[in-house]
Amino acid sequence: TYLVKVVGASGVGRQAIQNAITSELDLVDAKMSTYREDSELSRFNRFTGSDPFPMSEETLEVFRRAMAISEETGGAFDITVGPLVNAWGFGPEPASPDGPDDATLAALRERVGYRNLVIEEGAIRKSRPDIYCDLSAIAKGYAADRIARALDRMQIERYLVEVGGEIVAR
């Protein structure tokens, strides 16, 4: 979900504002969704090669920030947690009604670890072919930031942007 409130946007039409918001949300969704099979992230997650996987600058920006946060938190924040997210039913894949068993969780934990990713110039390389990333914990904030920057470019000076619980206000 998202909510954008704009105050005093004189000279900027409502439809222009909505178009800017939709454009930014569509861009992030097309690149970073785990629910869309055609998203850049979903294609990366299916990729099992050892070669660098070319990524857009937007997705690389989110990966770089996620990796920095992973380092800062000693791995408490880790975008490679996708297999566990899915196993518990919080991702695009259906989960068992009873949740994963201990053996399944142990096997999935082997696939988790942000150090299994290497960011290169214009690409990301997996050190394990079964790495599966979930950007949900950071992409919503990134989308809110992008919408805020779009509103700034439109010279809108007072707004509140909320995307999936992440907020930017000016």
PDB file of C-alpha atoms in Angstrom:
ATOM      1  CA  THR A   1       0.000   0.000   0.000  1.00  0.00           C
ATOM      2  CA  TYR A   2       1.013   3.589  -0.352  1.00  0.00           C
ATOM      3  CA  LEU A   3      -0.275   7.009   0.586  1.00  0.00           C
ATOM      4  CA  VAL A   4       0.948  10.387  -0.620  1.00  0.00           C
ATOM      5  CA  LYS A   5      -0.396  13.635   0.797  1.00  0.00           C
ATOM      6  CA  VAL A   6       0.588  16.889  -0.870  1.00  0.00           C
ATOM      7  CA  VAL A   7      -0.133  20.337   0.541  1.00  0.00           C
ATOM      8  CA  GLY A   8      -0.069  23.565  -1.446  1.00  0.00           C
ATOM      9  CA  ALA A   9       1.135  22.227  -4.783  1.00  0.00           C
ATOM     10  CA  SER A  10       0.116  25.330  -6.690  1.00  0.00           C
ATOM     11  CA  GLY A  11       0.871  25.173 -10.370  1.00  0.00           C
ATOM     12  CA  VAL A  12       1.168  21.377 -10.392  1.00  0.00           C
ATOM     13  CA  GLY A  13      -1.840  19.391 -11.498  1.00  0.00           C
ATOM     14  CA  ARG A  14      -3.177  16.427  -9.567  1.00  0.00           C
ATOM     15  CA  GLN A  15      -2.765  14.128 -12.575  1.00  0.00           C
ATOM     16  CA  ALA A  16       0.883  15.153 -13.043  1.00  0.00           C
ATOM     17  CA  ILE A  17       1.554  14.326  -9.397  1.00  0.00           C
ATOM     18  CA  GLN A  18      -0.228  10.966  -9.691  1.00  0.00           C
ATOM     19  CA  ASN A  19       1.689  10.156 -12.873  1.00  0.00           C
ATOM     20  CA  ALA A  20       5.011  10.895 -11.138  1.00  0.00           C
ATOM     21  CA  ILE A  21       4.081   8.705  -8.166  1.00  0.00           C
ATOM     22  CA  THR A  22       2.908   5.849 -10.377  1.00  0.00           C
ATOM     23  CA  SER A  23       6.030   6.069 -12.513  1.00  0.00           C
ATOM     24  CA  GLU A  24       8.329   5.730  -9.501  1.00  0.00           C
ATOM     25  CA  LEU A  25       6.330   2.874  -7.971  1.00  0.00           C
ATOM     26  CA  ASP A  26       6.200   1.036 -11.307  1.00  0.00           C
ATOM     27  CA  LEU A  27       9.966   1.379 -11.733  1.00  0.00           C
ATOM     28  CA  VAL A  28      10.732  -0.082  -8.299  1.00  0.00           C
ATOM     29  CA  ASP A  29       8.165  -2.857  -8.741  1.00  0.00           C
ATOM     30  CA  ALA A  30       9.503  -3.816 -12.184  1.00  0.00           C
ATOM     31  CA  LYS A  31      13.030  -4.051 -10.847  1.00  0.00           C
ATOM     32  CA  MET A  32      12.743  -5.273  -7.247  1.00  0.00           C
ATOM     33  CA  SER A  33       9.543  -7.285  -6.787  1.00  0.00           C
ATOM     34  CA  THR A  34       9.712 -10.929  -5.767  1.00  0.00           C
ATOM     35  CA  TYR A  35       6.039 -11.260  -6.754  1.00  0.00           C
ATOM     36  CA  ARG A  36       6.610 -10.450 -10.419  1.00  0.00           C
ATOM     37  CA  GLU A  37       8.290 -13.211 -12.377  1.00  0.00           C
ATOM     38  CA  ASP A  38       9.551 -10.691 -14.928  1.00  0.00           C
ATOM     39  CA  SER A  39      11.189  -8.321 -12.416  1.00  0.00           C
ATOM     40  CA  GLU A  40      14.912  -7.842 -12.507  1.00  0.00           C
ATOM     41  CA  LEU A  41      15.216  -9.328  -9.006  1.00  0.00           C
ATOM     42  CA  SER A  42      13.150 -12.401  -9.884  1.00  0.00           C
ATOM     43  CA  ARG A  43      15.317 -13.019 -12.945  1.00  0.00           C
ATOM     44  CA  PHE A  44      18.410 -12.682 -10.746  1.00  0.00           C
ATOM     45  CA  ASN A  45      16.970 -15.100  -8.199  1.00  0.00           C
ATOM     46  CA  ARG A  46      16.368 -17.709 -10.939  1.00  0.00           C
ATOM     47  CA  PHE A  47      19.850 -17.199 -12.396  1.00  0.00           C
ATOM     48  CA  THR A  48      22.153 -20.071 -11.443  1.00  0.00           C
ATOM     49  CA  GLY A  49      25.271 -19.096 -13.337  1.00  0.00           C
ATOM     50  CA  SER A  50      28.559 -17.992 -11.824  1.00  0.00           C
ATOM     51  CA  ASP A  51      28.957 -15.055 -14.210  1.00  0.00           C
ATOM     52  CA  PRO A  52      28.105 -11.516 -13.104  1.00  0.00           C
ATOM     53  CA  PHE A  53      24.401 -10.775 -13.579  1.00  0.00           C
ATOM     54  CA  PRO A  54      23.882  -7.327 -15.143  1.00  0.00           C
ATOM     55  CA  MET A  55      21.679  -5.048 -13.027  1.00  0.00           C
ATOM     56  CA  SER A  56      20.159  -1.611 -13.461  1.00  0.00           C
ATOM     57  CA  GLU A  57      21.705   1.259 -11.537  1.00  0.00           C
ATOM     58  CA  GLU A  58      18.559   1.522  -9.404  1.00  0.00           C
ATOM     59  CA  THR A  59      18.745  -2.091  -8.262  1.00  0.00           C
ATOM     60  CA  LEU A  60      22.488  -1.865  -7.746  1.00  0.00           C
ATOM     61  CA  GLU A  61      21.938   1.211  -5.561  1.00  0.00           C
ATOM     62  CA  VAL A  62      19.571  -0.776  -3.323  1.00  0.00           C
ATOM     63  CA  PHE A  63      21.938  -3.765  -3.224  1.00  0.00           C
ATOM     64  CA  ARG A  64      24.867  -1.495  -2.280  1.00  0.00           C
ATOM     65  CA  ARG A  65      22.905   0.061   0.561  1.00  0.00           C
ATOM     66  CA  ALA A  66      21.664  -3.346   1.726  1.00  0.00           C
ATOM     67  CA  MET A  67      25.212  -4.700   1.758  1.00  0.00           C
ATOM     68  CA  ALA A  68      26.421  -1.692   3.748  1.00  0.00           C
ATOM     69  CA  ILE A  69      23.637  -2.187   6.298  1.00  0.00           C
ATOM     70  CA  SER A  70      24.477  -5.898   6.465  1.00  0.00           C
ATOM     71  CA  GLU A  71      28.090  -5.021   7.297  1.00  0.00           C
ATOM     72  CA  GLU A  72      27.038  -2.360   9.834  1.00  0.00           C
ATOM     73  CA  THR A  73      24.721  -4.823  11.601  1.00  0.00           C
ATOM     74  CA  GLY A  74      27.030  -7.816  11.500  1.00  0.00           C
ATOM     75  CA  GLY A  75      24.575  -9.615   9.227  1.00  0.00           C
ATOM     76  CA  ALA A  76      21.433  -8.940  11.297  1.00  0.00           C
ATOM     77  CA  PHE A  77      20.070  -7.311   8.130  1.00  0.00           C
ATOM     78  CA  ASP A  78      20.511  -9.702   5.216  1.00  0.00           C
ATOM     79  CA  ILE A  79      18.704  -9.600   1.868  1.00  0.00           C
ATOM     80  CA  THR A  80      19.656 -13.223   1.141  1.00  0.00           C
ATOM     81  CA  VAL A  81      17.100 -14.320   3.742  1.00  0.00           C
ATOM     82  CA  GLY A  82      14.567 -14.869   0.924  1.00  0.00           C
ATOM     83  CA  PRO A  83      14.443 -18.682   1.228  1.00  0.00           C
ATOM     84  CA  LEU A  84      13.471 -18.379   4.904  1.00  0.00           C
ATOM     85  CA  VAL A  85      10.940 -15.630   4.169  1.00  0.00           C
ATOM     86  CA  ASN A  86       9.325 -17.908   1.592  1.00  0.00           C
ATOM     87  CA  ALA A  87       9.444 -20.978   3.849  1.00  0.00           C
ATOM     88  CA  TRP A  88       7.413 -19.165   6.496  1.00  0.00           C
ATOM     89  CA  GLY A  89       4.893 -17.905   3.917  1.00  0.00           C
ATOM     90  CA  PHE A  90       5.869 -14.235   3.899  1.00  0.00           C
ATOM     91  CA  GLY A  91       7.023 -14.221   0.275  1.00  0.00           C
ATOM     92  CA  PRO A  92       5.521 -15.110  -3.082  1.00  0.00           C
ATOM     93  CA  GLU A  93       5.749 -18.869  -2.559  1.00  0.00           C
ATOM     94  CA  PRO A  94       3.075 -20.718  -0.563  1.00  0.00           C
ATOM     95  CA  ALA A  95       4.204 -22.233   2.721  1.00  0.00           C
ATOM     96  CA  SER A  96       3.231 -25.382   4.543  1.00  0.00           C
ATOM     97  CA  PRO A  97       0.385 -24.722   6.996  1.00  0.00           C
ATOM     98  CA  ASP A  98       2.593 -26.135   9.784  1.00  0.00           C
ATOM     99  CA  GLY A  99       5.638 -24.080   8.789  1.00  0.00           C
ATOM    100  CA  PRO A 100       9.009 -25.535   7.854  1.00  0.00           C
ATOM    101  CA  ASP A 101      10.493 -28.387   9.857  1.00  0.00           C
ATOM    102  CA  ASP A 102      13.924 -28.196  11.481  1.00  0.00           C
ATOM    103  CA  ALA A 103      15.680 -30.055   8.661  1.00  0.00           C
ATOM    104  CA  THR A 104      14.199 -27.721   6.053  1.00  0.00           C
ATOM    105  CA  LEU A 105      15.215 -24.650   8.068  1.00  0.00           C
ATOM    106  CA  ALA A 106      18.767 -25.974   8.481  1.00  0.00           C
ATOM    107  CA  ALA A 107      19.059 -26.574   4.724  1.00  0.00           C
ATOM    108  CA  LEU A 108      17.657 -23.134   3.918  1.00  0.00           C
ATOM    109  CA  ARG A 109      20.039 -21.406   6.341  1.00  0.00           C
ATOM    110  CA  GLU A 110      22.909 -22.793   4.255  1.00  0.00           C
ATOM    111  CA  ARG A 111      21.648 -20.604   1.391  1.00  0.00           C
ATOM    112  CA  VAL A 112      21.628 -17.414   3.483  1.00  0.00           C
ATOM    113  CA  GLY A 113      24.533 -15.025   3.830  1.00  0.00           C
ATOM    114  CA  TYR A 114      25.083 -11.605   2.322  1.00  0.00           C
ATOM    115  CA  ARG A 115      28.759 -12.412   1.839  1.00  0.00           C
ATOM    116  CA  ASN A 116      27.628 -14.802  -0.918  1.00  0.00           C
ATOM    117  CA  LEU A 117      27.014 -11.723  -3.081  1.00  0.00           C
ATOM    118  CA  VAL A 118      29.644  -9.624  -4.799  1.00  0.00           C
ATOM    119  CA  ILE A 119      28.737  -6.303  -6.357  1.00  0.00           C
ATOM    120  CA  GLU A 120      30.751  -5.563  -9.461  1.00  0.00           C
ATOM    121  CA  GLU A 121      30.633  -2.764 -11.997  1.00  0.00           C
ATOM    122  CA  GLY A 122      27.071  -2.899 -13.331  1.00  0.00           C
ATOM    123  CA  ALA A 123      26.428  -6.419 -12.049  1.00  0.00           C
ATOM    124  CA  ILE A 124      26.109  -8.764  -9.098  1.00  0.00           C
ATOM    125  CA  ARG A 125      27.744 -12.137  -8.795  1.00  0.00           C
ATOM    126  CA  LYS A 126      26.502 -15.031  -6.642  1.00  0.00           C
ATOM    127  CA  SER A 127      29.058 -17.284  -5.008  1.00  0.00           C
ATOM    128  CA  ARG A 128      26.289 -19.902  -4.645  1.00  0.00           C
ATOM    129  CA  PRO A 129      23.867 -20.534  -7.505  1.00  0.00           C
ATOM    130  CA  ASP A 130      20.907 -20.970  -5.146  1.00  0.00           C
ATOM    131  CA  ILE A 131      21.122 -17.551  -3.474  1.00  0.00           C
ATOM    132  CA  TYR A 132      17.691 -15.916  -3.402  1.00  0.00           C
ATOM    133  CA  CYS A 133      17.404 -12.256  -2.453  1.00  0.00           C
ATOM    134  CA  ASP A 134      14.417 -10.426  -1.022  1.00  0.00           C
ATOM    135  CA  LEU A 135      14.640  -6.630  -1.092  1.00  0.00           C
ATOM    136  CA  SER A 136      11.299  -6.080   0.657  1.00  0.00           C
ATOM    137  CA  ALA A 137      12.929  -4.722   3.812  1.00  0.00           C
ATOM    138  CA  ILE A 138      14.641  -1.922   1.893  1.00  0.00           C
ATOM    139  CA  ALA A 139      12.858  -1.423  -1.451  1.00  0.00           C
ATOM    140  CA  LYS A 140       9.765   0.197   0.076  1.00  0.00           C
ATOM    141  CA  GLY A 141      11.920   2.880   1.687  1.00  0.00           C
ATOM    142  CA  TYR A 142      13.757   3.308  -1.596  1.00  0.00           C
ATOM    143  CA  ALA A 143      10.407   3.776  -3.378  1.00  0.00           C
ATOM    144  CA  ALA A 144       9.341   6.384  -0.804  1.00  0.00           C
ATOM    145  CA  ASP A 145      12.637   8.227  -1.326  1.00  0.00           C
ATOM    146  CA  ARG A 146      12.194   8.167  -5.111  1.00  0.00           C
ATOM    147  CA  ILE A 147       8.665   9.566  -4.840  1.00  0.00           C
ATOM    148  CA  ALA A 148       9.922  12.313  -2.514  1.00  0.00           C
ATOM    149  CA  ARG A 149      12.667  13.233  -5.006  1.00  0.00           C
ATOM    150  CA  ALA A 150      10.085  13.330  -7.818  1.00  0.00           C
ATOM    151  CA  LEU A 151       7.922  15.682  -5.759  1.00  0.00           C
ATOM    152  CA  ASP A 152      10.996  17.819  -5.035  1.00  0.00           C
ATOM    153  CA  ARG A 153      11.703  18.043  -8.786  1.00  0.00           C
ATOM    154  CA  MET A 154       8.124  19.276  -9.228  1.00  0.00           C
ATOM    155  CA  GLN A 155       8.943  21.968  -6.642  1.00  0.00           C
ATOM    156  CA  ILE A 156       6.397  20.598  -4.190  1.00  0.00           C
ATOM    157  CA  GLU A 157       7.612  21.649  -0.778  1.00  0.00           C
ATOM    158  CA  ARG A 158       5.161  20.001   1.636  1.00  0.00           C
ATOM    159  CA  TYR A 159       4.273  16.332   1.476  1.00  0.00           C
ATOM    160  CA  LEU A 160       4.051  13.033   3.286  1.00  0.00           C
ATOM    161  CA  VAL A 161       4.949   9.844   1.430  1.00  0.00           C
ATOM    162  CA  GLU A 162       4.246   6.418   2.911  1.00  0.00           C
ATOM    163  CA  VAL A 163       5.035   3.190   1.074  1.00  0.00           C
ATOM    164  CA  GLY A 164       4.441  -0.053   2.948  1.00  0.00           C
ATOM    165  CA  GLY A 165       5.029   1.677   6.272  1.00  0.00           C
ATOM    166  CA  GLU A 166       8.155   3.563   5.220  1.00  0.00           C
ATOM    167  CA  ILE A 167       7.714   7.339   5.511  1.00  0.00           C
ATOM    168  CA  VAL A 168       9.326  10.448   4.052  1.00  0.00           C
ATOM    169  CA  ALA A 169       7.991  13.858   5.046  1.00  0.00           C
ATOM    170  CA  ARG A 170       8.854  17.387   4.116  1.00  0.00           C
TER     171      ARG A 170
END
